[in-house]
């Protein structure tokens, strides 16, 4: 049973990673998310488009929740599992609790804004009316590799732009 | 100066209360929100439509942030003040931090999901890269009165429905 769950988690995390790659293609921080319902069907997908859309609400998880609610026809996403390549921030962790999602599977942890236990554990706060089951580190290396690629390319772009400015003076 | 701020806060909280009344008209929990920019202009309005839209993301604050970002053309809402009739939940408090809003003015506190200090203080967590200035209790009675009206009407509707079911048997 545990083995089946692990296999299943890796499968859906791959789908979340495919979303993260769409963010990378837009030069956005590569973060992806999918939401899977009781029947094992993906009912919501999302990837980070914060700069492209000029909106804080364009985080991967928020987009996936919006779409999943539309498919489910309900703001309650009970019975659903959310897969995200990076640990959710305070907003996304809050949205997951509000949407009453059963379980969250995380790729890499986020030291800067992680609210699935790193800076704060919003997903499992006993004061709230809902707590979320949590699995971390699923395809962690693949998630981190995407993030490293993004930040390396960002540094290279910044360096090239700086040199272009110096040449223009 | 303090007096001017108090007057200004009451003025904008009235605008947030007007939004809350729109929620009440839809038989939604009456919660409203407005966002004011550096120039003192309202650039985002929102009211709770969670059941109407069947979406967790239809909280008053999330709608106001989405609209304000559209007007500002930026996901960063630095220099803005957010007025909400009820203390923000974990999702909305997180979104406020993510959007880097300067200050939040709250009407009534929320014992069930308040994350502006009641259950948790997401708005002012030192581990995050942004903290929000906070004022509570502005037009608190007016906010609470709207909520009381809603819950009284809800109880009356539930009682009438129950009696109708009994008569139908």
Short mmCIF file of N, CA and C in Angstrom, two decimals, chain B residues 6 12 14 18 39 41 43 47-48 63 65 69-70 83 86 95-96 101-102 108 121-122 124-125 134 159 164:
data_model
loop_
_atom_site.label_atom_id
_atom_site.label_comp_id
_atom_site.label_asym_id
_atom_site.label_seq_id
_atom_site.Cartn_x
_atom_site.Cartn_y
_atom_site.Cartn_z
N UNK B 6 -7.64 58.65 11.99
CA UNK B 6 -8.85 57.99 12.51
C UNK B 6 -10.05 58.32 11.63
N UNK B 12 -12.88 55.10 4.94
CA UNK B 12 -12.64 53.96 4.06
C UNK B 12 -13.30 52.69 4.60
N UNK B 14 -16.15 52.65 5.96
CA UNK B 14 -17.53 52.76 5.48
C UNK B 14 -17.66 52.18 4.06
N UNK B 18 -19.91 49.03 2.86
CA UNK B 18 -20.83 49.05 1.71
C UNK B 18 -20.63 47.79 0.88
N UNK B 39 -2.15 57.72 -3.07
CA UNK B 39 -2.86 58.97 -3.36
C UNK B 39 -4.22 59.05 -2.69
N UNK B 41 -6.68 56.94 -3.16
CA UNK B 41 -7.75 56.49 -4.07
C UNK B 41 -8.03 55.00 -3.84
N UNK B 43 -8.44 51.58 -5.13
CA UNK B 43 -8.06 50.93 -6.40
C UNK B 43 -8.53 49.48 -6.46
N UNK B 47 -16.11 41.79 -2.09
CA UNK B 47 -17.00 41.30 -1.03
C UNK B 47 -17.11 39.79 -1.17
N UNK B 48 -17.43 39.14 -0.05
CA UNK B 48 -17.49 37.69 -0.02
C UNK B 48 -18.55 37.14 -0.97
N UNK B 63 -10.42 39.22 -3.84
CA UNK B 63 -11.00 39.94 -4.97
C UNK B 63 -10.43 41.37 -5.03
N UNK B 65 -7.58 42.47 -3.83
CA UNK B 65 -6.16 42.42 -4.21
C UNK B 65 -6.04 42.19 -5.72
N UNK B 69 -4.25 45.02 -8.07
CA UNK B 69 -3.05 44.69 -8.87
C UNK B 69 -3.27 45.04 -10.33
N UNK B 70 -4.49 44.82 -10.78
CA UNK B 70 -4.82 45.13 -12.17
C UNK B 70 -4.71 46.64 -12.41
N UNK B 83 -8.51 47.84 3.89
CA UNK B 83 -9.56 47.94 4.91
C UNK B 83 -10.47 46.74 4.78
N UNK B 86 -13.85 42.34 8.51
CA UNK B 86 -13.56 41.23 9.44
C UNK B 86 -12.07 40.86 9.32
N UNK B 95 -2.02 36.41 1.54
CA UNK B 95 -2.04 37.17 0.29
C UNK B 95 -1.62 38.63 0.54
N UNK B 96 -2.04 39.18 1.66
CA UNK B 96 -1.70 40.56 2.03
C UNK B 96 -0.17 40.69 2.21
N UNK B 101 1.44 44.68 1.06
CA UNK B 101 0.59 45.80 1.47
C UNK B 101 1.15 46.39 2.77
N UNK B 102 1.17 47.74 2.87
CA UNK B 102 1.81 48.40 4.01
C UNK B 102 1.05 48.22 5.32
N UNK B 108 -14.04 44.10 12.73
CA UNK B 108 -14.24 43.17 13.85
C UNK B 108 -13.21 42.05 13.81
N UNK B 121 -0.76 35.29 14.01
CA UNK B 121 -0.52 36.61 13.40
C UNK B 121 0.37 36.48 12.17
N UNK B 122 -0.27 36.13 11.06
CA UNK B 122 0.47 35.96 9.80
C UNK B 122 0.92 37.32 9.26
N UNK B 124 2.19 39.79 10.79
CA UNK B 124 3.36 40.41 11.43
C UNK B 124 4.39 39.37 11.88
N UNK B 125 4.52 38.27 11.13
CA UNK B 125 5.48 37.24 11.48
C UNK B 125 6.89 37.68 11.07
N UNK B 134 -0.80 47.36 11.61
CA UNK B 134 -2.14 46.84 11.89
C UNK B 134 -2.92 47.77 12.81
N UNK B 159 -34.81 27.42 10.20
CA UNK B 159 -35.98 27.02 10.99
C UNK B 159 -37.20 26.86 10.06
N UNK B 164 -40.99 23.39 7.06
CA UNK B 164 -41.57 23.03 5.76
C UNK B 164 -41.37 21.54 5.48
#
